mmCIF file of C-alpha atoms and ligand atoms in Angstrom:
data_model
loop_
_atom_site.group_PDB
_atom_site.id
_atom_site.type_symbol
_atom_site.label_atom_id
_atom_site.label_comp_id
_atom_site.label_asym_id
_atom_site.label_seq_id
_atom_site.Cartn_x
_atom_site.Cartn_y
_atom_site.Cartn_z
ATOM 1 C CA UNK A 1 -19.913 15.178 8.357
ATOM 2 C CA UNK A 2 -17.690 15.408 5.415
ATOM 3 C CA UNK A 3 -15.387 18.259 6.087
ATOM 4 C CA UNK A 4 -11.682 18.398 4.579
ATOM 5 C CA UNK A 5 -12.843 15.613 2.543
ATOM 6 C CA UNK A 6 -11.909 16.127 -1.078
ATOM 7 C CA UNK A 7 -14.429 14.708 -4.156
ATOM 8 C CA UNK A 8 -14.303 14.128 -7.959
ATOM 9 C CA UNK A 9 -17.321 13.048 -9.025
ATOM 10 C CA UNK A 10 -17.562 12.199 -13.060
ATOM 11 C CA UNK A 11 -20.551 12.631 -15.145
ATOM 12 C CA UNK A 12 -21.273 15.730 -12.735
ATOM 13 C CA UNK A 13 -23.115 17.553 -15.725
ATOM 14 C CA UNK A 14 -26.634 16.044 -14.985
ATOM 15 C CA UNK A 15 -28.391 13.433 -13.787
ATOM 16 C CA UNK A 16 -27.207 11.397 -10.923
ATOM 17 C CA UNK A 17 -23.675 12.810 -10.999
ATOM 18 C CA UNK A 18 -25.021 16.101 -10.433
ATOM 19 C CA UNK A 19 -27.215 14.697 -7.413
ATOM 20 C CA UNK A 20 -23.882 13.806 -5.634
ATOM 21 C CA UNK A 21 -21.904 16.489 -6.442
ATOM 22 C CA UNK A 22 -24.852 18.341 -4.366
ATOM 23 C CA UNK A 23 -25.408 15.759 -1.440
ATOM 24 C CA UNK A 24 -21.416 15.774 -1.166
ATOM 25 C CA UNK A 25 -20.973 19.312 -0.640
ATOM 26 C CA UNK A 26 -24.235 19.572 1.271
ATOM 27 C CA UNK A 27 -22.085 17.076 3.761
ATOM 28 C CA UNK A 28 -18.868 19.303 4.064
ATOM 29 C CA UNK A 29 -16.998 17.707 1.400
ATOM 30 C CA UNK A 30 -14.959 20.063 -1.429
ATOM 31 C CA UNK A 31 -16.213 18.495 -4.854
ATOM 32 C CA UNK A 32 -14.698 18.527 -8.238
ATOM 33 C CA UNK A 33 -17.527 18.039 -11.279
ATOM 34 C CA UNK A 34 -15.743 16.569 -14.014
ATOM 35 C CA UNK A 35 -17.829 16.284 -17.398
ATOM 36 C CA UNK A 36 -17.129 17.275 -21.569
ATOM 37 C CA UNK A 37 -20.120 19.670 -20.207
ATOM 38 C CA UNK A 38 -17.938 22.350 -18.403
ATOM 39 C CA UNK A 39 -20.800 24.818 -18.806
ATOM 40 C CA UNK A 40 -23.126 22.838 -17.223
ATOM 41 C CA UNK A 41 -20.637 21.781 -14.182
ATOM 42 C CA UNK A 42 -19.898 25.192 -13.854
ATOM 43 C CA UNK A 43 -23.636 26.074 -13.250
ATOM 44 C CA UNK A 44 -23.790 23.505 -10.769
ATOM 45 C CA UNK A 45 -20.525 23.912 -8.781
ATOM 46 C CA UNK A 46 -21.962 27.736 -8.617
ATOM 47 C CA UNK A 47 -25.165 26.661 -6.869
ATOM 48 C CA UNK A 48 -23.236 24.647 -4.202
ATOM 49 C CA UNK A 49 -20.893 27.984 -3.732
ATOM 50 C CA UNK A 50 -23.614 29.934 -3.548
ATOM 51 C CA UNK A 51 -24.838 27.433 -0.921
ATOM 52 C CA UNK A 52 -22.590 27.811 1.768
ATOM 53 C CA UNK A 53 -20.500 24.801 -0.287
ATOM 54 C CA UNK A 54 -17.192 24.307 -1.664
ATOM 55 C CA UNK A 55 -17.214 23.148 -5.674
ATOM 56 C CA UNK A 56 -15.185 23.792 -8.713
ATOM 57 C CA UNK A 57 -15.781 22.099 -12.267
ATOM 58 C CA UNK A 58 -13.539 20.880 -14.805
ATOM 59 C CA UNK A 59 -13.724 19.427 -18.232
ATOM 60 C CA UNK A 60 -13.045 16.128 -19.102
ATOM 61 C CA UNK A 61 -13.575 13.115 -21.597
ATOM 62 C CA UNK A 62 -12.514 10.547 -19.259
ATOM 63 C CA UNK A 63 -11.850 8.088 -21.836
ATOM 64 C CA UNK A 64 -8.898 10.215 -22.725
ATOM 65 C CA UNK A 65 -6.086 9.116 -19.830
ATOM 66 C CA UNK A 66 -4.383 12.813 -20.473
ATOM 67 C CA UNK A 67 -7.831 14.918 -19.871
ATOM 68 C CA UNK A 68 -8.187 12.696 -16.580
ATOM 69 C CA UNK A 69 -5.054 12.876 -14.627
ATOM 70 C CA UNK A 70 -4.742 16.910 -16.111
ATOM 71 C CA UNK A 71 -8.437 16.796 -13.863
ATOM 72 C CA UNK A 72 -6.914 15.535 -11.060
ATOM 73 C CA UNK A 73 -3.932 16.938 -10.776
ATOM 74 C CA UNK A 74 -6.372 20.369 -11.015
ATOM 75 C CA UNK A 75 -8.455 18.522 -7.973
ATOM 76 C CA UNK A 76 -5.128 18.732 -5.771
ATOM 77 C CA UNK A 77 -4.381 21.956 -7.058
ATOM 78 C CA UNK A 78 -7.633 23.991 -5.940
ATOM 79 C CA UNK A 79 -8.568 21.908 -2.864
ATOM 80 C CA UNK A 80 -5.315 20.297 -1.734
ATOM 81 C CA UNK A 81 -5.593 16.459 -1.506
ATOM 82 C CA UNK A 82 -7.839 14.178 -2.849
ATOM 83 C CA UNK A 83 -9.835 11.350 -0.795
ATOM 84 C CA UNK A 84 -12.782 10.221 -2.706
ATOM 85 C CA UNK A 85 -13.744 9.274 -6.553
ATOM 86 C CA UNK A 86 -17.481 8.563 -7.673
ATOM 87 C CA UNK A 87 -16.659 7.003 -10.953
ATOM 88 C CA UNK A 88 -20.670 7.855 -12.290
ATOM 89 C CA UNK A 89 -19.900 8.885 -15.872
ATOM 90 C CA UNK A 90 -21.444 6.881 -18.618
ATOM 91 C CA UNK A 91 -23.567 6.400 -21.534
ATOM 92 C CA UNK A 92 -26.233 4.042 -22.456
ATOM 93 C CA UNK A 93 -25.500 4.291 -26.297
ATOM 94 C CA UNK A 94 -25.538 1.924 -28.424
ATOM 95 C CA UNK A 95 -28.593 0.846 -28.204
ATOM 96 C CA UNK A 96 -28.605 -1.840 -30.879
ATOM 97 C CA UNK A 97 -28.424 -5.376 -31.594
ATOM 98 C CA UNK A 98 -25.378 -7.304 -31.565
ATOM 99 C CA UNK A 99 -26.393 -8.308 -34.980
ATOM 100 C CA UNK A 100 -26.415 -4.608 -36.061
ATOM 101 C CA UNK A 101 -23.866 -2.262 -33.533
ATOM 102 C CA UNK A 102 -22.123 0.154 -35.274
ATOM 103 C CA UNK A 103 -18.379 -1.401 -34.238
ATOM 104 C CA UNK A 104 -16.979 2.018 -33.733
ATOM 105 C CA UNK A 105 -19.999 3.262 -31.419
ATOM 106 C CA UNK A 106 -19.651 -0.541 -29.423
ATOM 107 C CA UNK A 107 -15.788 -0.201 -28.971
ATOM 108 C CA UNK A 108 -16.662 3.904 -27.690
ATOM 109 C CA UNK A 109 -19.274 2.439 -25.420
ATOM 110 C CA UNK A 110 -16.606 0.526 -23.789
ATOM 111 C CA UNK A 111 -13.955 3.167 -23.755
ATOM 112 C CA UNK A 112 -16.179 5.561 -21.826
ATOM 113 C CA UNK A 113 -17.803 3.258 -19.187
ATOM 114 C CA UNK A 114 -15.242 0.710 -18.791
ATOM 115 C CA UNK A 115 -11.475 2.261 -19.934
ATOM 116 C CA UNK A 116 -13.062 5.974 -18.500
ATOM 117 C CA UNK A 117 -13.549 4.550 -15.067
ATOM 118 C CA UNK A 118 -9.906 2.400 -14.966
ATOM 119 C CA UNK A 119 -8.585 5.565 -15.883
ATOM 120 C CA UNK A 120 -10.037 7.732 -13.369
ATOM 121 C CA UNK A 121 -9.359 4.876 -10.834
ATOM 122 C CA UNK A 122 -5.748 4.706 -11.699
ATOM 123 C CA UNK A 123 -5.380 8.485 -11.586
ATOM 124 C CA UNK A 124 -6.993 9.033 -7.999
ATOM 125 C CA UNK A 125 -4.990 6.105 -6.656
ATOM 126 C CA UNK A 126 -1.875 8.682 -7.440
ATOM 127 C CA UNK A 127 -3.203 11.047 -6.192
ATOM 128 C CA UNK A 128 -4.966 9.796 -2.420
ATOM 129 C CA UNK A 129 -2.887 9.910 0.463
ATOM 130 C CA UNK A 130 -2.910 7.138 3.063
ATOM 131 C CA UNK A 131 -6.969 6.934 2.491
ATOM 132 C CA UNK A 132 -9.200 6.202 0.004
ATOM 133 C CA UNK A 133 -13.322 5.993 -1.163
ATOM 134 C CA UNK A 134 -14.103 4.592 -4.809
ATOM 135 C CA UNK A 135 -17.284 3.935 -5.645
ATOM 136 C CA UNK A 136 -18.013 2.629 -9.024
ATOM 137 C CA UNK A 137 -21.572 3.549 -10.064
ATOM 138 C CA UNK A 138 -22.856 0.185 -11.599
ATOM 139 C CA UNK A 139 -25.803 -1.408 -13.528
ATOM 140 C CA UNK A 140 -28.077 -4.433 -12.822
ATOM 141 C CA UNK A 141 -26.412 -4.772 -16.691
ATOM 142 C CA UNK A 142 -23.710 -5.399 -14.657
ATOM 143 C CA UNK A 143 -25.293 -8.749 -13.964
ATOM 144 C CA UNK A 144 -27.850 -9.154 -16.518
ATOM 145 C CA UNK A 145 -28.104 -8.884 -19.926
ATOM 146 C CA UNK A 146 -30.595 -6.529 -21.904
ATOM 147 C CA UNK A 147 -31.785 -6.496 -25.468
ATOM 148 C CA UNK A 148 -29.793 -3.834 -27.662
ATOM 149 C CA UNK A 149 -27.539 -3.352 -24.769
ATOM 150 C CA UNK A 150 -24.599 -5.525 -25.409
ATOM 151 C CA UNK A 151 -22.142 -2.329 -25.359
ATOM 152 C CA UNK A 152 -23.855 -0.846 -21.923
ATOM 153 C CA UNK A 153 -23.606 -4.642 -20.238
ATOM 154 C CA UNK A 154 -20.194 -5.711 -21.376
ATOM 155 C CA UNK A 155 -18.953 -2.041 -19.922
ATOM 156 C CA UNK A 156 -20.521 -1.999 -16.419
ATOM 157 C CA UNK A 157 -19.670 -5.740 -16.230
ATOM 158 C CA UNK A 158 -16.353 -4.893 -16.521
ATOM 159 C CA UNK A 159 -16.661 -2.142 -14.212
ATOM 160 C CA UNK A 160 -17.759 -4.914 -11.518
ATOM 161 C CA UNK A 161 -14.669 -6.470 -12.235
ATOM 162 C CA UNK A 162 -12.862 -3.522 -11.900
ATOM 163 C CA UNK A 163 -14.270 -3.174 -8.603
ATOM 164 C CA UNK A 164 -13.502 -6.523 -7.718
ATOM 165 C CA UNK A 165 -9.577 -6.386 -8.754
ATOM 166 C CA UNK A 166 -9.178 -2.925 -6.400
ATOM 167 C CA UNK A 167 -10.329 -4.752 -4.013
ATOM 168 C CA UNK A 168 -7.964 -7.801 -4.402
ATOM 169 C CA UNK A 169 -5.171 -5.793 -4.551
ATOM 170 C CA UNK A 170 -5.659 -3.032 -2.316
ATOM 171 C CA UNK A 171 -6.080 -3.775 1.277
ATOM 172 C CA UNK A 172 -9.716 -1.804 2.327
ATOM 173 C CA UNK A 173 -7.696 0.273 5.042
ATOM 174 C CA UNK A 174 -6.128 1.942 2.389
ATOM 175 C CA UNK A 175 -8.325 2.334 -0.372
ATOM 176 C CA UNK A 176 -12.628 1.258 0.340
ATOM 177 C CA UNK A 177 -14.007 0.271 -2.762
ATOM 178 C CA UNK A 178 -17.888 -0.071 -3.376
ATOM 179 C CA UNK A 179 -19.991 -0.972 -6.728
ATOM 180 C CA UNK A 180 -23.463 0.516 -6.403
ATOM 181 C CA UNK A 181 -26.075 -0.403 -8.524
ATOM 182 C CA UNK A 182 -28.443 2.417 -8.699
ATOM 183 C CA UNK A 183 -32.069 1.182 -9.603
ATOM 184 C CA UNK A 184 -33.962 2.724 -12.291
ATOM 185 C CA UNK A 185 -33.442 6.648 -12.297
ATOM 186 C CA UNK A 186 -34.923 9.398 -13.360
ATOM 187 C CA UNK A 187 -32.291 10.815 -15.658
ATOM 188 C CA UNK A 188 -31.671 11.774 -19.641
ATOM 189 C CA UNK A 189 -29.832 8.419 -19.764
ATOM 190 C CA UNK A 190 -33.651 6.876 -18.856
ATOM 191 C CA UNK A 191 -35.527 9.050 -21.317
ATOM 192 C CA UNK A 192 -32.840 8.068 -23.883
ATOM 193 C CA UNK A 193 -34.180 4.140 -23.059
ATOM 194 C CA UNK A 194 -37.787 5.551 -23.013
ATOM 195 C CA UNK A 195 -37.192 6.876 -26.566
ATOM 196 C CA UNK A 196 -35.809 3.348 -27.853
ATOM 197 C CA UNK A 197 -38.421 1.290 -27.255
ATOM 198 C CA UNK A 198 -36.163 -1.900 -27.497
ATOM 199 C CA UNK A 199 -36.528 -3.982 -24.121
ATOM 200 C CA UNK A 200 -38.555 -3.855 -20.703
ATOM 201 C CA UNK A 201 -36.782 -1.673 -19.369
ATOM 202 C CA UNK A 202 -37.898 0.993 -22.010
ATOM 203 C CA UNK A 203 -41.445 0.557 -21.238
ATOM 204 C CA UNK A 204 -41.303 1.938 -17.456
ATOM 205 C CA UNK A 205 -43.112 4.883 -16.309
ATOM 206 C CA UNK A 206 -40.934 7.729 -15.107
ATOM 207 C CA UNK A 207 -42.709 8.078 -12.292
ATOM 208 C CA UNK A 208 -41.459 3.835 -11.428
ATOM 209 C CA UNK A 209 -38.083 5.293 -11.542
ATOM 210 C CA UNK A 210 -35.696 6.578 -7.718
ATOM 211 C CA UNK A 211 -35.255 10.073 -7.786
ATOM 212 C CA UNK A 212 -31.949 11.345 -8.310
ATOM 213 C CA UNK A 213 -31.660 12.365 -4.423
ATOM 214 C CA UNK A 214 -31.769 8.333 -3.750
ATOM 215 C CA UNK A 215 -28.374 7.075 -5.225
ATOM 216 C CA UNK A 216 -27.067 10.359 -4.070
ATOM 217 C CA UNK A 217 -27.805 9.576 -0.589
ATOM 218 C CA UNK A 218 -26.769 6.345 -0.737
ATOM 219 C CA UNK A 219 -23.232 7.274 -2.731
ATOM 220 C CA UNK A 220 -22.499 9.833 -0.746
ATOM 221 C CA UNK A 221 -22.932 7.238 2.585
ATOM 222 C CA UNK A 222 -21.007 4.661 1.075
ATOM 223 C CA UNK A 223 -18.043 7.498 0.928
ATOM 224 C CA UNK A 224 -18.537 7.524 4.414
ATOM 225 C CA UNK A 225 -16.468 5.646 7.289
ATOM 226 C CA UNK A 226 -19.097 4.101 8.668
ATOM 227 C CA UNK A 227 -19.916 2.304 5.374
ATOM 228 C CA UNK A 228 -16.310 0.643 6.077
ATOM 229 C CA UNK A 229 -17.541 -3.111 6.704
ATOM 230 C CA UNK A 230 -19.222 -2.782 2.864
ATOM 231 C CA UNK A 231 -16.173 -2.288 1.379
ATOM 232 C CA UNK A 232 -15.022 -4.662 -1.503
ATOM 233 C CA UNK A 233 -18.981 -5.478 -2.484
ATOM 234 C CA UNK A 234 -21.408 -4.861 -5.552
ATOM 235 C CA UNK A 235 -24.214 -3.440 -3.428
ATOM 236 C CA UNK A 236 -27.525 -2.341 -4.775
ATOM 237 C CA UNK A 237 -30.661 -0.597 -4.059
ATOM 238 C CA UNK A 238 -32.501 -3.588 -3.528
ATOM 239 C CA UNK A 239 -30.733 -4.251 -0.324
ATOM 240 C CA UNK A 240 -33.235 -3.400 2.150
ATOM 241 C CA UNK A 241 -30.613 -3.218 4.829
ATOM 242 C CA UNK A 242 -27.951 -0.953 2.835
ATOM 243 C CA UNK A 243 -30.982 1.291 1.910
ATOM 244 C CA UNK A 244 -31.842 1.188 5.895
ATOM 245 C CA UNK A 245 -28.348 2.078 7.037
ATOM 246 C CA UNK A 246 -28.046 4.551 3.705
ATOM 247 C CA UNK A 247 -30.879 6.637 5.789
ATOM 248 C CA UNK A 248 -33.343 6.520 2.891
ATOM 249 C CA UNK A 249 -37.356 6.145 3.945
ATOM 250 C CA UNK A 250 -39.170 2.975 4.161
HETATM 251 P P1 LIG B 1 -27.112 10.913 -17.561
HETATM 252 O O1 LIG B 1 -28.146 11.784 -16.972
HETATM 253 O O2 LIG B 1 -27.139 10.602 -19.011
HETATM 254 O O3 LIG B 1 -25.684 11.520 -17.139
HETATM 255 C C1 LIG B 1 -24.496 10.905 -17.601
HETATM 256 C C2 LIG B 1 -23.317 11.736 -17.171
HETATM 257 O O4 LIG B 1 -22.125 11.134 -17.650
HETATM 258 C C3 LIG B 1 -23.378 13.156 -17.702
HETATM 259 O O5 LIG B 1 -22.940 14.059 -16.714
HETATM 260 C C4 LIG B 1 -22.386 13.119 -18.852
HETATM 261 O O6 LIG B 1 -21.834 14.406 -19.031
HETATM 262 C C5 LIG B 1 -21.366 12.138 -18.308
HETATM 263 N N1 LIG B 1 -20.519 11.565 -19.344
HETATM 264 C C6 LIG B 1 -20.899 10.805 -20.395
HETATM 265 N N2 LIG B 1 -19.842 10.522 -21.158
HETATM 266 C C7 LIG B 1 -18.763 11.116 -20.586
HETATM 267 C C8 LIG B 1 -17.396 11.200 -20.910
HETATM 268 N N3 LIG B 1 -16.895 10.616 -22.010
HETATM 269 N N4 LIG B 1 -16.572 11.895 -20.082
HETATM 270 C C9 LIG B 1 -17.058 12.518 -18.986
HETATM 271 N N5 LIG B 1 -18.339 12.462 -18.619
HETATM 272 C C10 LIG B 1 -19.194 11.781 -19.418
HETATM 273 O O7 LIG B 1 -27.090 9.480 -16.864
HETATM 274 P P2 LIG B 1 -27.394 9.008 -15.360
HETATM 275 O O8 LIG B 1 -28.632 8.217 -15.418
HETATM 276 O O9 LIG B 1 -27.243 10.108 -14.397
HETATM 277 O O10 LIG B 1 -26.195 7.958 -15.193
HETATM 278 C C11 LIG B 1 -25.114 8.132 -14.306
HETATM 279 C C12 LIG B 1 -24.480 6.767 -14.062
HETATM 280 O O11 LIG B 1 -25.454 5.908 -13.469
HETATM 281 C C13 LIG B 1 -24.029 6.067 -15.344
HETATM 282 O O12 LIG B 1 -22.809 5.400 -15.117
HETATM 283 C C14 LIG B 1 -25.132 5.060 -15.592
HETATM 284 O O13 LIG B 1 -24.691 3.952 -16.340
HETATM 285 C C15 LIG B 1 -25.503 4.682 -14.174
HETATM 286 N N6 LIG B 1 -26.840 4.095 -14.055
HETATM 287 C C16 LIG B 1 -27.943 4.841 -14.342
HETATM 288 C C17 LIG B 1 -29.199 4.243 -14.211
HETATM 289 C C18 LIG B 1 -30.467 4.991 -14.524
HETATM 290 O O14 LIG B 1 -31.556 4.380 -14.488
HETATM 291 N N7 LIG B 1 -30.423 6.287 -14.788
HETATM 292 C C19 LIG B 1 -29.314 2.906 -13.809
HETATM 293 C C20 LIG B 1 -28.161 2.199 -13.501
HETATM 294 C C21 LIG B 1 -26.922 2.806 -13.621
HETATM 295 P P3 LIG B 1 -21.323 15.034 -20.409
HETATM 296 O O15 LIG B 1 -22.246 14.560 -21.479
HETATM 297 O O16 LIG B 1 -21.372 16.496 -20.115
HETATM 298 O O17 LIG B 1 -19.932 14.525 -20.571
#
């Protein structure tokens, strides 16, 4: 469904990153992991090979501009073009009051999941040729804030901003931009809120939260043409009808 498409997908260590990277190549696609965790991209872009799939990994901080373009331009080196980014990698941390943020860890917060994801953004849009997928993995922070996470919030509402200004300025037959909110997941980044304690969200069950297989499926449809009329919108898994057309069960 999704041969001679080319992926990166960030944050491809783990967690819901990881998901996609799978469901992507599962679909045809060629799929870059990028993560600081080579090792563990490695690991997984040898499953998918072993699969029947095509992956490589490559390491990357992406809120340092040089790692991410030297990860793209290594994208167009081992699979020859590039047509779709899943800008997924993040971090919850801080998790502390306004009051009492370490300044430092606040302004790092922002530089991974805000300044990471304009970077990869800017780098991909170099390097796609006439077509383009982004999709911007998002946050109901996006839209709401959360005790202790003033650093998470501020980041992923930027992101949705982001998201907003590709979509302003690039017409959607050239580049499709989505924002997906993902739901509660089952991920470290959810144990890490567990392990807080500070707000609501920190007192779910695991078992309350999507598997990782859910945003993956609905990610990797979103990269899809037929996802084409969504284009330019903050979606999320609460949309009964995206999560109908996504293919995901009742
Ligand atoms: P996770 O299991 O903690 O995975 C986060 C991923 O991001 C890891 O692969 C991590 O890899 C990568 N990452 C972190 N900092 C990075 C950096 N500087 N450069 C490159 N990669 C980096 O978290 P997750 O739950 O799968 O989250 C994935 C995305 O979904 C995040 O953007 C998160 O905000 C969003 N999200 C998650 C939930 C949820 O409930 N889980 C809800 C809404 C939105 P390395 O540490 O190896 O770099």
């Amino acid at each position: 469904m999704m041969a001679g498409k080319v992926a990166i997908v960030t944050g491809a260590s783990k967690g819901i990153g990881a998901a996609t990277a799978r469901e992507l190549a599962a679909q045809g696609a060629a799929v870059m992991l990028v993560a600081r965790n080579v090792e563990a991209c490695e690991e997984i872009a040898a499953e998918i090979r072993t699969n029947g799939g095509q992956a490589s990994a490559v390491g990357c901080d992406v809120s340092d501009f040089a790692q991410v373009t030297s990860a793209v331009v290594k994208t167009v080196g081992a699979f020859g073009r590039l047509d779709i980014l899943v800008n997924n990698a993040g971090v919850i941390e801080p998790i502390a009051s306004v009051r009492d943020a370490d300044p430092q860890d606040w302004a790092d917060s922002i530089s991974i999941n805000l300044a990471g994801a304009y970077f990869m953004v800017k780098a991909a849009l170099a390097a796609f040729g006439d077509n383009g997928v982004i999709v911007n993995v998002s946050s109901g922070a996006a839209h709401a804030p959360r005790e202790g996470w003033s650093a998470y919030c501020a980041g992923k509402a930027g992101m949705a901003m982001l998201t907003r200004s590709i979509a302003l300025e690039i017409p959607s037959d050239k580049v499709r931009v989505y924002g997906y909110a993902p739901g509660t997941v089952d991920t470290e980044m959810q144990a890490v809120i567990r392990a807080s304690g500070v707000n609501p969200i920190s007192q779910m069950k695991r078992e309350d939260h999507w598997p990782v297989e859910t945003p993956a499926t609905v990610i990797t449809w979103l990269c899809r043409e037929e996802a084409s009329d969504l284009a330019g919108q903050e979606l999320n898994i609460n949309d009964e009808n995206l999560r109908r057309r996504a293919g995901l069960p009742k």
